[in-house]
C-alpha cells in the first residue's frame, strides 16, 4: 500500500505502544504490518517493530535460548530512535509470556504499553503453519512449530496479561487489523497539525 506523505499527519496527545501477542501462526506479524497501513492512512505517526527480528542472532547464550536480553537491548535503542523521529504509536509483534516480560518491554519502550492477544483455534493455527512451512528445507521446523503453538497457547492462557483479545479464527489479516484498531481507539482523539 502506498501513502501520500504530503498529507497532514495527526499528533496524539500521548505516545503509546501496542504489543500484538499470541501463539506462533496466529498472525501477529501480518496484523502488525496491516495495522501500520491503517494508521498511516489515518495520518497517525507510528512505527512497526517485529520483535523476532531484534533477537535473530546465533548462537543464543546459555540460559537465554530465545535471546530475550538481546531483544530488550535492541528494543530500547530502536524505540528511542522511533520516539525521537516523532512516532506517537509503536506497534509490536511478538510474545510476552508473563507480567515480568510485559513490564520489561514497557520499560525498554519508554512509553505505556497495552497488550492485544490474537487467538485462533489450534486447528486453524496448524493449518496456517503448514501453509507457511510448505517450502521449508528443514524438515524439523514444522513439527517444532506445531508443538510450540500448542505449548505457547497454554502458557498465554494461563498468563492472562492481555488488555484486548481478538479471535482471528474466521478473520482475514486485514479484518483482524481493523478489529484491533477499533479496539484500541487510537484514532478517536487525534488532531491534525501537519507535523510529525
XYZ file of C-alpha atoms in Angstrom:
196
model
C 0.000 0.000 0.000
C 1.311 3.434 -0.902
C 0.797 6.572 1.136
C 0.863 10.247 0.257
C 3.491 11.643 2.615
C 2.295 15.185 1.856
C -0.987 14.546 3.646
C -1.367 16.161 7.075
C -0.444 13.834 9.904
C -2.171 13.536 13.221
C -0.478 14.074 16.529
C -1.863 12.220 19.515
C -1.714 13.738 22.966
C 0.473 10.891 24.220
C 2.760 8.190 22.979
C 1.612 4.609 23.410
C 2.696 1.159 22.296
C 0.677 -1.939 21.490
C 2.070 -5.462 21.629
C 0.318 -7.987 19.399
C 0.979 -11.264 21.150
C -0.241 -14.789 20.601
C 0.960 -18.240 19.762
C 3.029 -18.980 16.674
C 0.982 -18.951 13.469
C -1.821 -16.775 14.815
C -0.973 -13.814 12.560
C 0.936 -11.333 14.721
C 3.361 -10.052 12.087
C 0.819 -9.805 9.263
C -1.594 -7.968 11.547
C 1.092 -5.566 12.744
C 2.059 -4.668 9.175
C -1.557 -4.053 8.180
C -2.257 -2.098 11.350
C 0.651 0.137 10.384
C -1.003 0.713 6.997
C -4.274 1.678 8.697
C -2.507 4.144 10.976
C -0.682 5.681 8.006
C -3.969 6.035 6.131
C -5.281 7.996 9.102
C -2.180 10.184 9.387
C -1.029 8.753 12.725
C 2.792 8.898 13.188
C 3.858 5.362 14.068
C 6.372 2.558 13.627
C 6.041 -1.227 13.408
C 8.562 -3.473 15.176
C 8.880 -7.234 14.674
C 10.402 -8.399 17.959
C 11.672 -11.652 16.426
C 13.940 -9.638 14.137
C 15.503 -7.850 17.098
C 16.868 -11.102 18.505
C 17.600 -13.068 15.330
C 21.179 -13.937 16.197
C 23.082 -17.192 16.596
C 24.224 -18.759 18.807
C 21.999 -17.973 21.775
C 23.799 -17.625 25.098
C 23.448 -20.303 27.741
C 20.283 -19.833 29.766
C 18.659 -17.460 27.244
C 17.564 -19.645 24.308
C 15.210 -17.025 22.870
C 17.755 -14.170 23.140
C 15.499 -12.142 25.436
C 18.308 -9.965 26.815
C 19.434 -9.045 23.301
C 15.840 -8.328 22.303
C 15.372 -5.854 25.166
C 18.658 -4.081 24.462
C 17.768 -3.680 20.792
C 14.182 -2.679 21.582
C 15.383 0.081 23.900
C 17.582 1.533 21.145
C 15.083 1.152 18.309
C 12.158 2.536 20.307
C 14.235 5.524 21.343
C 15.051 6.268 17.724
C 11.414 5.987 16.682
C 10.279 8.234 19.538
C 12.902 10.815 18.578
C 11.654 10.652 14.971
C 8.144 11.547 16.142
C 6.358 8.194 16.329
C 3.266 8.504 18.510
C 2.313 4.833 18.236
C 4.572 1.796 18.268
C 3.079 -1.476 17.048
C 4.984 -4.559 18.203
C 4.588 -8.136 17.008
C 5.967 -10.672 19.451
C 5.341 -12.683 22.580
C 5.055 -11.761 26.251
C 4.622 -14.921 28.293
C 4.096 -13.266 31.678
C 3.761 -9.981 33.539
C 7.524 -9.679 34.023
C 8.131 -9.804 30.260
C 5.349 -7.285 29.645
C 6.859 -4.911 32.195
C 10.331 -5.354 30.688
C 9.007 -4.418 27.247
C 7.293 -1.320 28.620
C 10.461 -0.209 30.404
C 12.508 -0.680 27.233
C 9.934 1.209 25.153
C 9.793 4.208 27.458
C 6.035 4.621 26.957
C 2.804 2.970 28.135
C 2.190 -0.467 26.656
C -1.079 -2.244 26.015
C -1.226 -5.907 25.057
C -3.567 -7.356 22.448
C -3.676 -11.128 22.318
C -4.577 -12.647 18.974
C -6.198 -16.061 19.297
C -7.393 -18.778 16.941
C -8.430 -22.364 17.396
C -5.464 -24.700 17.205
C -6.729 -26.474 14.068
C -6.667 -23.129 12.246
C -3.227 -22.301 13.628
C -1.886 -25.683 12.496
C -3.312 -25.146 9.004
C -1.637 -21.724 8.798
C 1.662 -23.171 9.970
C 1.556 -25.987 7.409
C 0.948 -23.430 4.665
C 3.790 -21.250 5.942
C 6.257 -24.134 6.043
C 5.366 -25.759 2.695
C 8.695 -24.759 1.149
C 10.898 -25.452 4.191
C 14.084 -27.398 3.554
C 14.396 -28.058 7.288
C 12.029 -30.965 7.942
C 12.234 -30.402 11.694
C 10.887 -26.855 11.518
C 7.185 -27.604 11.025
C 6.928 -30.261 13.773
C 8.689 -27.895 16.207
C 6.320 -25.040 15.402
C 3.256 -27.277 15.672
C 4.341 -28.381 19.160
C 5.288 -24.833 20.132
C 1.909 -23.493 19.011
C 0.023 -25.664 21.491
C 2.575 -25.125 24.263
C 2.565 -21.342 23.882
C -1.222 -21.219 23.630
C -1.450 -22.828 27.077
C 1.203 -20.503 28.510
C -0.635 -17.411 27.294
C -3.984 -18.721 28.512
C -2.543 -19.134 31.995
C -0.724 -15.773 31.955
C -3.836 -13.691 31.294
C -1.902 -10.446 30.716
C -3.768 -9.089 27.678
C -5.851 -5.920 27.740
C -7.559 -6.751 24.434
C -8.311 -10.097 22.799
C -9.193 -10.608 19.137
C -10.175 -14.037 17.800
C -8.675 -14.374 14.314
C -10.101 -17.821 13.515
C -12.585 -16.563 10.943
C -10.898 -13.251 10.081
C -8.545 -12.279 7.288
C -5.396 -10.409 8.339
C -6.972 -7.156 7.090
C -10.116 -7.777 9.135
C -8.003 -8.580 12.169
C -6.052 -5.339 11.827
C -9.291 -3.362 11.582
C -10.682 -5.095 14.666
C -7.507 -4.319 16.624
C -7.539 -0.675 15.572
C -11.177 -0.342 16.605
C -10.415 -1.910 19.993
C -7.513 0.457 20.700
C -9.493 3.650 19.930
C -6.148 5.067 18.777
C -7.691 7.360 16.180
C -10.526 8.682 18.341
C -8.719 11.615 19.975
C -6.183 12.896 17.479
C -5.746 16.335 15.956
C -4.372 17.164 12.555
C -1.466 19.599 12.660
C 0.554 18.721 9.575
C 3.679 17.753 11.537
C 5.277 14.571 12.804
